[in-house]
Amino acid sequence: MLRGLLIGLLTVALIGTGYWGYKEHQEKNAVLIHAENNYQRAFHDLTYQVDQLHDKIGETLAMNSRKSLSPALAEVWRITSEAHNDVGQLPLTLLPFNKTEEFLSNIGKFSYQTAVRDLNKDPLTDQEYETLKKLYKNAKDIQDELRNVQHLILKNNLRWMDVELALASGQKQMDNTIIDGFKTVEKNVEGYSETNFGPTATALQKPKKGFEQLTGKEISEQEAKQIATRFAPKNVERVDVTTNGKGSNIQFYSITMHDKGNKHDVYMDITKKGGHLIYLLHNRDIKQQKISLNEASNRATEFLKKLKFKDLELYESAQYDNIGVFTFVSNYKGVRLYPDAVRLKVALDNGEIIGYSGRDYLAAHKKRNLPKPAITKEEAKKSVHSNVEIQEDRLAVVTNDAGEEVLCYEFLGTIDQDTYRIFINAMDGTEEKVEKLQSAEPLFREI
């Protein structure tokens, strides 16, 4: 009888284990199917957007009036933005596809900057028209390659999950059609990098310069480790350092550290030249809030002092759940320099820095010879809408839509319960930017 009971219990246990395994398999398959559907949708959307991009650029070649051309170029900008978003949803993080993304980005910037200017006073030049013709041809080439990949995917019933596994494992799979197709697209796009975008070319090429203004000597991997541990939680272990790929315009070390206490990894990027911190991420669970947003801003300020920043001031702060988000900018002789921005995230449970980005600051910070304003503050105020009640004003440097730094009068004002930041060009009185703030009383604090 005991033997029968044991057999029965083992049978029940076996059936239970089998059922659990079956359910786990079903759930895993459901996740894989969902991911596969998302990848398929993103790819077919990308193919459609490139089709639309080619057609829309072709339409602009036949237009001769600002009334038609400006909206058409704005539509080109919208399409490239959506195509760029679709690329970002594909499992291509391990496959170099940066040339294609850069090409789409440059088309978007060129079309936007051309669309927003007064084409009656400043019409398309012959050079810009030739650029449009080249972009039309380039878009056709990308369209043909993507359509070919799409045809093979549908014909052979290929799966994007196999692409992700192939990229992650680095091993040769039975069918690399999708990977090979995207490599062909990327190789062809390399030939488009010399496209002349006319007067906007300078602004479009700025991101390629990287961190040219960096100071300091080249550091070793060991020195990068030492720098990283200064800004890491106390209980980290297993510090791994890798060097970014050759040919990049920014040379840096990527550091990964394991946080034993929170059981999460801490990630940092540190420049080879000078050992400057570019990026920090500590993606851990944030517990119940114990410190105020003001105290968190003090923690952010102390962190920046450890990084040896000077003349920074906090101009924007916000709270999302139990995280404080802060943006600091440079202040040079009373002029706020918005391109020199650093951003931090502070956990409101213990005041720990869980996020940092100094990329904008490292790319933009330099010694500037600021011009004297050509108009007075009172003259600039005349360009502000009469409904705005001005509360504060100062001089500031911002980057305009053409990617150029301009000296402006910054006016902080309100309309009813809403607060706005308005930038008026200090040289000619042009309204450069208008921003609506989330808070009517932003906190300002100097370091």
XYZ file of N, CA and C in Angstrom, residues 174-415:
726
model
N 22.198 29.575 -39.868
C 21.905 28.944 -41.152
C 21.491 29.976 -42.197
N 20.824 31.038 -41.793
C 20.370 32.042 -42.743
C 20.589 33.432 -42.160
N 21.518 34.152 -42.754
C 21.814 35.515 -42.309
C 21.318 36.540 -43.319
N 20.252 36.231 -44.019
C 19.746 37.104 -45.080
C 19.466 38.508 -44.577
N 18.815 38.612 -43.429
C 18.446 39.933 -42.903
C 19.692 40.726 -42.541
N 20.633 40.067 -41.825
C 21.871 40.754 -41.432
C 22.645 41.203 -42.665
N 22.789 40.303 -43.645
C 23.528 40.639 -44.867
C 22.854 41.786 -45.611
N 21.509 41.776 -45.624
C 20.774 42.843 -46.301
C 21.018 44.200 -45.669
N 21.018 44.256 -44.335
C 21.251 45.522 -43.654
C 22.707 45.967 -43.778
N 23.630 44.999 -43.832
C 25.032 45.363 -44.054
C 25.202 45.995 -45.440
N 24.444 45.502 -46.421
C 24.500 46.077 -47.771
C 23.984 47.506 -47.764
N 22.872 47.725 -47.051
C 22.335 49.083 -46.925
C 23.375 49.998 -46.305
N 23.995 49.534 -45.207
C 24.974 50.355 -44.489
C 26.183 50.657 -45.374
N 26.623 49.671 -46.140
C 27.787 49.875 -47.003
C 27.482 50.906 -48.078
N 26.279 50.842 -48.654
C 25.905 51.796 -49.695
C 25.778 53.205 -49.135
N 25.254 53.314 -47.926
C 25.046 54.630 -47.330
C 26.374 55.316 -47.034
N 27.445 54.544 -46.800
C 28.755 55.149 -46.550
C 29.149 56.075 -47.692
N 28.704 55.740 -48.898
C 29.026 56.568 -50.057
C 28.265 57.867 -50.105
N 27.230 58.009 -49.261
C 26.438 59.232 -49.252
C 26.972 60.256 -48.261
N 27.964 59.883 -47.459
C 28.403 60.740 -46.357
C 28.980 62.064 -46.831
N 29.388 62.117 -48.099
C 29.980 63.352 -48.608
C 28.943 64.274 -49.232
N 27.664 63.964 -49.101
C 26.609 64.817 -49.654
C 26.740 66.223 -49.093
N 26.744 67.219 -49.981
C 26.880 68.612 -49.548
C 25.502 69.181 -49.246
N 25.271 69.545 -48.002
C 23.969 70.056 -47.590
C 23.879 71.581 -47.648
N 24.810 72.231 -48.356
C 24.704 73.670 -48.540
C 25.033 74.448 -47.288
N 24.378 75.620 -47.112
C 24.683 76.488 -45.976
C 24.482 75.832 -44.616
N 23.651 74.804 -44.541
C 23.400 74.147 -43.259
C 24.433 73.089 -42.944
N 25.398 72.892 -43.830
C 26.355 71.784 -43.647
C 27.135 71.905 -42.349
N 27.523 73.112 -41.993
C 28.310 73.288 -40.770
C 27.567 72.782 -39.557
N 26.290 73.155 -39.454
C 25.491 72.729 -38.304
C 25.295 71.231 -38.302
N 25.106 70.635 -39.499
C 24.853 69.202 -39.559
C 26.086 68.407 -39.160
N 27.254 68.927 -39.434
C 28.470 68.172 -39.174
C 29.010 68.346 -37.762
N 28.452 69.259 -36.978
C 28.987 69.511 -35.642
C 29.070 68.281 -34.757
N 28.033 67.391 -34.749
C 28.113 66.232 -33.866
C 29.302 65.324 -34.154
N 29.843 65.371 -35.391
C 30.952 64.496 -35.732
C 32.241 64.886 -35.011
N 32.324 66.126 -34.556
C 33.574 66.609 -33.981
C 33.913 65.942 -32.656
N 32.873 65.461 -31.962
C 33.134 64.810 -30.699
C 33.559 65.786 -29.631
N 34.441 65.340 -28.757
C 34.862 66.146 -27.619
C 36.220 66.797 -27.907
N 36.248 67.716 -28.850
C 37.511 68.302 -29.272
C 38.120 69.213 -28.218
N 37.286 69.707 -27.304
C 37.780 70.672 -26.329
C 38.331 70.009 -25.059
N 38.395 68.689 -25.018
C 38.830 68.008 -23.802
C 40.260 68.366 -23.423
N 40.481 68.432 -22.120
C 41.826 68.700 -21.609
C 42.320 67.504 -20.805
N 43.627 67.420 -20.608
C 44.198 66.340 -19.804
C 44.931 65.321 -20.639
N 45.656 64.433 -19.939
C 46.449 63.407 -20.618
C 45.619 62.139 -20.857
N 46.146 61.273 -21.701
C 45.511 59.987 -21.952
C 45.622 59.112 -20.696
N 44.539 58.462 -20.336
C 44.565 57.606 -19.154
C 44.523 56.140 -19.574
N 44.980 55.268 -18.676
C 44.990 53.828 -18.922
C 43.696 53.200 -18.403
N 43.514 51.910 -18.687
C 42.339 51.195 -18.182
C 42.328 51.192 -16.655
N 43.512 51.002 -16.056
C 43.593 50.973 -14.594
C 43.190 52.318 -14.006
N 43.615 53.393 -14.636
C 43.234 54.732 -14.163
C 41.742 54.968 -14.336
N 41.188 54.427 -15.415
C 39.742 54.551 -15.626
C 38.971 53.833 -14.516
N 39.476 52.667 -14.095
C 38.860 51.939 -12.980
C 38.883 52.778 -11.704
N 40.025 53.387 -11.436
C 40.160 54.190 -10.228
C 39.209 55.385 -10.238
N 39.059 56.011 -11.399
C 38.139 57.140 -11.510
C 36.703 56.668 -11.300
N 36.356 55.525 -11.906
C 34.989 55.011 -11.805
C 34.609 54.693 -10.362
N 35.538 54.126 -9.593
C 35.214 53.746 -8.212
C 34.965 54.971 -7.330
N 35.457 56.142 -7.726
C 35.203 57.364 -6.957
C 33.728 57.759 -6.996
N 33.040 57.376 -8.068
C 31.652 57.803 -8.240
C 30.668 56.640 -8.128
N 31.159 55.491 -7.684
C 30.318 54.298 -7.590
C 29.865 54.069 -6.152
N 28.790 53.285 -5.954
C 28.403 52.889 -4.595
C 29.555 52.161 -3.905
N 29.536 52.133 -2.576
C 30.655 51.596 -1.812
C 30.809 50.086 -1.943
N 29.726 49.379 -2.218
C 29.793 47.917 -2.192
C 29.796 47.288 -3.582
N 30.489 47.916 -4.531
C 30.557 47.328 -5.872
C 31.707 46.324 -5.954
N 31.577 45.415 -6.901
C 32.614 44.423 -7.141
C 32.680 44.139 -8.637
N 33.634 43.318 -9.039
C 33.780 42.917 -10.429
C 33.762 44.116 -11.376
N 34.812 44.877 -11.361
C 34.909 46.043 -12.243
C 35.490 45.596 -13.576
N 34.694 45.695 -14.644
C 35.117 45.301 -15.990
C 35.260 46.549 -16.862
N 36.339 46.597 -17.646
C 36.601 47.750 -18.505
C 36.749 47.275 -19.949
N 36.063 47.953 -20.866
C 36.220 47.680 -22.292
C 36.489 49.002 -23.008
N 37.163 48.915 -24.146
C 37.477 50.106 -24.938
C 36.512 50.185 -26.108
N 36.027 51.392 -26.421
C 35.087 51.522 -27.537
C 35.783 51.227 -28.854
N 34.984 50.993 -29.881
C 35.505 50.566 -31.169
C 36.410 51.577 -31.845
N 37.320 51.081 -32.672
C 38.229 51.946 -33.412
C 37.446 52.754 -34.447
N 37.943 53.930 -34.746
C 37.311 54.766 -35.753
C 36.270 55.707 -35.196
N 35.905 55.550 -33.940
C 34.926 56.431 -33.333
C 35.534 57.812 -33.133
N 34.704 58.864 -33.243
C 35.214 60.219 -33.048
C 35.342 60.564 -31.568
N 34.878 59.671 -30.695
C 35.019 59.853 -29.250
C 35.663 58.599 -28.674
N 36.832 58.725 -28.094
C 37.535 57.586 -27.517
C 37.245 57.525 -26.016
N 36.715 56.387 -25.559
C 36.359 56.287 -24.143
C 36.426 54.833 -23.667
N 36.430 54.680 -22.346
C 36.341 53.368 -21.707
C 34.914 53.183 -21.189
N 34.391 51.976 -21.344
C 33.099 51.616 -20.756
C 33.361 50.716 -19.556
N 32.812 51.104 -18.416
C 33.048 50.377 -17.165
C 31.737 49.800 -16.658
N 31.773 48.530 -16.264
C 30.617 47.872 -15.652
C 31.024 47.376 -14.274
N 30.236 47.725 -13.256
C 30.500 47.295 -11.880
C 29.228 46.702 -11.301
N 29.384 45.642 -10.509
C 28.229 44.996 -9.898
C 28.025 45.514 -8.479
N 26.799 45.971 -8.197
C 26.433 46.472 -6.878
C 25.870 45.302 -6.069
N 26.656 44.802 -5.094
C 26.225 43.647 -4.303
C 24.994 43.956 -3.469
N 24.922 45.160 -2.930
C 23.816 45.507 -2.041
C 22.480 45.527 -2.748
N 22.431 46.183 -3.907
C 21.167 46.298 -4.643
C 21.019 45.257 -5.747
N 22.079 44.463 -5.952
C 22.063 43.403 -6.960
C 21.737 43.953 -8.346
N 22.365 45.074 -8.677
C 22.245 45.671 -9.997
C 23.628 46.104 -10.467
N 23.753 46.291 -11.791
C 25.019 46.751 -12.341
C 25.047 48.264 -12.443
N 26.238 48.811 -12.315
C 26.470 50.236 -12.496
C 27.302 50.398 -13.769
N 26.877 51.298 -14.657
C 27.555 51.490 -15.936
C 28.108 52.913 -16.020
N 29.314 53.037 -16.559
C 29.924 54.355 -16.761
C 30.702 54.362 -18.070
N 30.772 55.541 -18.698
C 31.668 55.798 -19.821
C 32.594 56.930 -19.405
N 33.907 56.740 -19.605
C 34.914 57.725 -19.205
C 35.842 57.973 -20.386
N 36.092 59.244 -20.704
C 36.934 59.566 -21.844
C 38.368 59.124 -21.611
N 39.019 58.698 -22.683
C 40.437 58.345 -22.580
C 41.278 59.590 -22.324
N 40.934 60.676 -22.997
C 41.671 61.915 -22.797
C 41.114 62.650 -21.584
N 41.915 62.759 -20.565
C 41.527 63.527 -19.393
C 40.729 62.769 -18.353
N 40.188 61.587 -18.692
C 39.413 60.815 -17.725
C 38.138 61.504 -17.273
N 37.413 62.131 -18.216
C 36.169 62.834 -17.884
C 34.990 61.866 -17.928
N 34.108 61.972 -16.957
C 32.919 61.126 -16.903
C 31.901 61.602 -17.931
N 31.525 60.711 -18.851
C 30.524 61.036 -19.868
C 29.132 60.644 -19.396
N 29.051 59.466 -18.766
C 27.739 58.858 -18.552
C 27.806 57.952 -17.345
N 26.748 57.943 -16.549
C 26.631 57.020 -15.416
C 25.184 56.552 -15.319
N 25.001 55.278 -15.076
C 23.655 54.734 -14.887
C 23.695 53.655 -13.818
N 22.864 53.823 -12.787
C 22.685 52.806 -11.757
C 21.191 52.485 -11.719
N 20.822 51.476 -12.475
C 19.408 51.174 -12.688
C 18.888 50.230 -11.608
N 18.664 50.774 -10.417
C 18.178 49.963 -9.300
C 16.756 50.369 -8.922
N 16.138 49.561 -8.090
C 14.804 49.876 -7.591
C 14.888 51.010 -6.574
N 14.013 51.991 -6.712
C 13.982 53.132 -5.795
C 12.880 52.895 -4.766
N 13.258 52.968 -3.492
C 12.299 52.707 -2.414
C 11.545 53.987 -2.051
N 10.850 53.957 -0.939
C 10.015 55.080 -0.525
C 10.851 56.349 -0.318
N 10.293 57.498 -0.729
C 11.001 58.760 -0.627
C 11.274 59.128 0.826
N 12.543 59.527 1.083
C 12.947 59.931 2.433
C 13.587 61.323 2.457
N 14.013 61.823 1.300
C 14.619 63.148 1.248
C 13.828 64.037 0.298
N 13.925 65.343 0.498
C 13.189 66.295 -0.325
C 13.914 66.534 -1.651
N 13.201 67.158 -2.589
C 13.813 67.503 -3.869
C 14.931 68.514 -3.663
N 14.776 69.408 -2.700
C 15.810 70.407 -2.416
C 17.077 69.734 -1.889
N 16.926 68.750 -0.984
C 18.079 68.019 -0.476
C 18.752 67.237 -1.606
N 17.935 66.684 -2.496
C 18.490 65.951 -3.638
C 19.305 66.880 -4.534
N 18.845 68.122 -4.701
C 19.606 69.073 -5.519
C 20.959 69.372 -4.872
N 20.997 69.389 -3.534
C 22.269 69.584 -2.831
C 23.209 68.402 -3.077
N 22.646 67.181 -3.109
C 23.456 65.985 -3.400
C 24.014 66.064 -4.828
N 23.188 66.539 -5.757
C 23.649 66.691 -7.138
C 24.769 67.715 -7.216
N 24.629 68.799 -6.480
C 25.661 69.837 -6.444
C 26.980 69.289 -5.909
N 26.911 68.489 -4.824
C 28.115 67.895 -4.254
C 28.785 66.946 -5.242
N 27.982 66.205 -5.993
C 28.528 65.279 -6.987
C 29.290 66.052 -8.061
N 28.740 67.178 -8.493
C 29.409 67.984 -9.516
C 30.709 68.583 -8.990
N 30.747 68.888 -7.704
C 31.992 69.385 -7.109
C 33.065 68.297 -7.149
N 32.659 67.032 -6.925
C 33.606 65.921 -7.018
C 34.166 65.803 -8.433
N 33.351 66.190 -9.419
C 33.786 66.161 -10.816
C 34.598 67.405 -11.183
N 34.766 68.320 -10.196
C 35.561 69.538 -10.353
C 34.951 70.516 -11.356
N 33.618 70.538 -11.425
C 32.948 71.552 -12.223
C 32.962 72.875 -11.484
N 33.047 73.966 -12.239
C 32.993 75.304 -11.667
C 31.978 76.143 -12.440
N 31.440 77.160 -11.770
C 30.553 78.130 -12.405
C 29.334 77.478 -13.054
N 28.797 76.436 -12.407
C 27.542 75.840 -12.867
C 26.402 76.317 -11.980
N 25.212 76.406 -12.558
C 24.041 76.728 -11.760
C 22.875 75.837 -12.175
N 22.061 75.521 -11.223
C 20.881 74.695 -11.462
C 19.776 75.567 -12.042
N 19.280 75.187 -13.217
C 18.222 75.994 -13.805
C 16.909 75.226 -13.984
N 16.956 73.904 -13.803
C 15.714 73.152 -13.981
C 15.729 71.926 -13.078
N 14.635 71.695 -12.370
C 14.516 70.513 -11.522
C 13.098 69.976 -11.620
N 12.974 68.673 -11.488
C 11.652 68.039 -11.556
C 11.712 66.729 -10.787
N 10.537 66.245 -10.383
C 10.450 64.974 -9.674
C 9.544 64.033 -10.431
N 10.021 62.810 -10.664
C 9.249 61.763 -11.314
C 9.257 60.555 -10.384
N 8.085 60.244 -9.840
C 7.978 59.191 -8.826
C 8.954 59.520 -7.686
N 9.891 58.639 -7.422
C 10.839 58.870 -6.328
C 12.234 59.203 -6.839
N 12.269 59.910 -7.970
C 13.541 60.304 -8.584
C 13.531 61.804 -8.843
N 14.609 62.477 -8.455
C 14.783 63.886 -8.771
C 15.653 64.033 -10.006
N 15.232 64.885 -10.938
C 15.968 65.093 -12.190
C 16.404 66.557 -12.245
N 17.700 66.801 -12.476
C 18.249 68.149 -12.407
C 19.118 68.441 -13.629
N 19.029 69.673 -14.116
C 19.871 70.121 -15.219
C 20.636 71.361 -14.782
N 21.957 71.326 -14.968
C 22.833 72.442 -14.633
C 23.455 72.987 -15.919
N 23.725 74.292 -15.944
C 24.411 74.901 -17.088
C 25.506 75.836 -16.577
N 26.451 76.171 -17.476
C 27.529 77.090 -17.125
C 26.999 78.518 -17.015
N 27.700 79.315 -16.199
C 27.411 80.740 -16.102
C 28.742 81.475 -16.198
N 28.918 82.211 -17.293
C 30.172 82.928 -17.531
C 29.928 84.431 -17.463
N 30.425 85.053 -16.389
C 30.288 86.495 -16.192
C 28.836 86.951 -16.298
N 27.955 86.146 -15.697
C 26.543 86.502 -15.686
C 25.771 86.076 -16.912
N 26.433 85.452 -17.887
C 25.762 84.969 -19.094
C 25.570 83.460 -18.971
N 24.358 83.030 -19.037
C 24.071 81.603 -18.912
C 24.349 80.906 -20.240
N 25.124 79.822 -20.212
C 25.537 79.096 -21.421
C 24.771 77.782 -21.505
N 23.658 77.803 -22.208
C 22.802 76.619 -22.256
C 23.407 75.419 -22.985
N 24.282 75.601 -24.000
C 24.888 74.408 -24.615
C 25.720 73.585 -23.630
N 26.283 74.253 -22.591
C 27.115 73.564 -21.592
C 26.214 72.984 -20.498
N 25.521 71.923 -20.805
C 24.537 71.370 -19.871
C 24.955 69.998 -19.363
N 24.710 69.756 -18.064
C 24.869 68.426 -17.480
C 23.553 68.059 -16.796
N 23.239 66.775 -16.805
C 21.963 66.309 -16.247
C 22.214 65.182 -15.254
N 21.463 65.203 -14.163
C 21.629 64.192 -13.120
C 20.280 63.670 -12.660
N 20.280 62.402 -12.223
C 19.128 61.796 -11.562
C 19.559 61.389 -10.158
N 18.734 61.738 -9.171
C 19.057 61.440 -7.783
C 17.923 60.621 -7.175
N 18.269 59.492 -6.543
C 17.271 58.658 -5.871
C 16.814 59.371 -4.599
N 15.500 59.515 -4.432
C 14.973 60.243 -3.278
C 14.792 59.353 -2.048
N 15.239 58.087 -2.141
C 15.200 57.238 -0.945
C 16.461 57.407 -0.094
N 17.618 57.654 -0.772
C 18.856 57.813 0.002
C 19.791 58.886 -0.551
N 19.361 59.613 -1.597
C 20.180 60.691 -2.148
C 21.301 60.245 -3.053
N 21.288 58.996 -3.484
C 22.344 58.474 -4.344
C 22.176 58.980 -5.775
N 23.304 59.268 -6.442
C 23.282 59.650 -7.855
C 23.097 58.371 -8.676
N 21.976 58.264 -9.358
C 21.704 57.046 -10.141
C 21.764 57.297 -11.643
N 21.965 58.555 -12.029
C 22.082 58.856 -13.446
C 22.838 60.155 -13.657
N 23.679 60.181 -14.693
C 24.445 61.390 -15.002
C 24.774 61.383 -16.486
N 24.652 62.545 -17.126
C 25.084 62.700 -18.514
C 25.815 64.027 -18.659
N 27.088 63.954 -19.017
C 27.883 65.151 -19.256
C 28.253 65.312 -20.715
N 27.576 64.549 -21.588
C 27.928 64.545 -23.018
C 27.818 65.939 -23.641
N 26.697 66.625 -23.390
C 26.500 67.946 -23.995
C 27.578 68.919 -23.534
N 27.876 68.891 -22.243
C 28.888 69.800 -21.699
C 30.257 69.524 -22.325
N 30.658 68.259 -22.381
C 31.971 67.907 -22.904
C 32.102 68.264 -24.379
N 30.993 68.167 -25.114
C 31.019 68.465 -26.544
C 31.014 69.965 -26.814
N 30.358 70.748 -25.941
C 30.152 72.172 -26.238
C 31.060 73.114 -25.464
N 31.521 72.695 -24.280
C 32.246 73.628 -23.411
C 33.568 74.061 -24.043
N 33.782 75.362 -24.061
C 34.990 75.927 -24.649
C 35.116 77.379 -24.189
N 36.240 77.987 -24.486
C 36.426 79.397 -24.193
C 35.736 80.193 -25.285
N 34.809 81.044 -24.900
C 34.020 81.799 -25.867
C 34.359 83.292 -25.801
N 34.405 83.911 -26.954
C 34.515 85.363 -27.035
C 33.123 85.906 -27.322
N 32.396 86.209 -26.249
C 31.016 86.633 -26.406
C 30.948 88.071 -26.920
N 30.116 88.324 -27.924
C 29.985 89.691 -28.442
C 29.169 90.558 -27.482
N 29.280 91.858 -27.654
C 28.433 92.770 -26.895
C 27.078 92.870 -27.588
N 25.983 92.911 -26.833
C 24.656 93.016 -27.464
C 24.578 94.259 -28.346
N 23.948 94.102 -29.507
C 23.774 95.225 -30.432
C 22.508 96.009 -30.118
N 21.601 95.419 -29.335
C 20.388 96.112 -28.915
C 20.306 96.077 -27.397
N 19.546 96.976 -26.830
C 19.398 97.025 -25.381
C 18.338 96.037 -24.915
N 18.325 95.820 -23.613
C 17.305 94.935 -23.035
C 15.907 95.479 -23.289
N 15.736 96.778 -23.189
C 14.427 97.381 -23.412
C 13.978 97.205 -24.854
N 14.919 97.293 -25.778
C 14.579 97.074 -27.190
C 14.189 95.619 -27.422
N 14.884 94.694 -26.755
C 14.570 93.273 -26.901
C 13.187 92.956 -26.342
N 12.800 93.628 -25.260
C 11.490 93.394 -24.657
C 10.350 93.668 -25.631
N 10.582 94.574 -26.577
C 9.538 94.899 -27.549
C 9.193 93.710 -28.438
N 10.110 92.737 -28.524
C 9.857 91.536 -29.339
C 9.099 90.463 -28.570
N 8.916 90.674 -27.253
C 8.172 89.726 -26.429
C 6.690 90.039 -26.533
N 5.867 88.996 -26.622
C 4.408 89.177 -26.740
C 3.895 90.020 -25.576
N 2.971 90.927 -25.894
C 2.472 91.866 -24.887
C 1.706 91.177 -23.766
N 1.229 89.955 -24.009
C 0.489 89.226 -22.971
C 1.400 88.604 -21.914
N 2.703 88.584 -22.168
C 3.650 87.971 -21.234
C 4.035 88.994 -20.164
N 3.876 88.611 -18.913
C 4.303 89.447 -17.792
C 5.704 88.999 -17.378
N 6.699 89.815 -17.680
C 8.098 89.442 -17.467
C 8.457 89.511 -15.988
N 9.059 88.417 -15.487
C 9.456 88.317 -14.081
C 10.965 88.458 -13.902
N 11.735 87.869 -14.820
C 13.193 87.893 -14.725
C 13.786 88.081 -16.112
N 15.026 88.532 -16.165
C 15.725 88.633 -17.445
C 17.216 88.455 -17.211
N 17.908 88.027 -18.241
C 19.360 87.834 -18.175
C 19.868 87.650 -19.598
N 21.185 87.658 -19.756
C 21.795 87.301 -21.030
C 22.074 85.800 -21.041
N 21.952 85.187 -22.217
C 22.177 83.739 -22.331
C 22.636 83.399 -23.736
N 23.362 82.307 -23.834
C 23.757 81.754 -25.134
C 22.949 80.484 -25.369
N 22.279 80.391 -26.522
C 21.514 79.205 -26.879
C 21.925 78.755 -28.272
N 21.539 77.553 -28.625
C 21.768 77.032 -29.970
C 20.478 77.173 -30.770
N 20.538 77.849 -31.910
C 19.319 78.055 -32.707
C 19.029 76.863 -33.600
N 17.996 76.970 -34.421
C 17.576 75.847 -35.268
C 18.618 75.496 -36.326
N 19.516 76.418 -36.618
C 20.580 76.146 -37.592
C 21.803 75.522 -36.937
N 21.720 75.266 -35.608
C 22.831 74.665 -34.899
C 23.921 75.657 -34.532
N 23.624 76.955 -34.596
C 24.604 77.989 -34.293
C 24.346 78.570 -32.905
N 25.424 78.891 -32.193
C 25.279 79.535 -30.895
C 24.996 81.024 -31.098
N 23.982 81.536 -30.393
C 23.620 82.943 -30.513
C 23.443 83.542 -29.117
N 23.859 84.803 -28.975
C 23.676 85.534 -27.724
C 22.269 86.107 -27.697
N 21.564 85.855 -26.600
C 20.167 86.285 -26.500
C 19.903 86.968 -25.159
N 18.829 87.746 -25.147
C 18.227 88.154 -23.887
C 17.206 87.079 -23.527
N 17.341 86.536 -22.336
C 16.389 85.535 -21.862
C 15.388 86.212 -20.928
N 14.110 86.050 -21.232
C 13.052 86.609 -20.399
C 12.219 85.474 -19.822
N 12.070 85.480 -18.514
C 11.199 84.517 -17.844
C 9.914 85.259 -17.512
N 8.795 84.785 -18.063
C 7.537 85.491 -17.869
C 6.361 84.559 -17.775
N 5.220 85.109 -17.429
C 4.012 84.304 -17.225
C 2.853 84.831 -18.057
N 1.981 83.909 -18.428
C 0.663 84.219 -18.980
C -0.321 83.410 -18.153
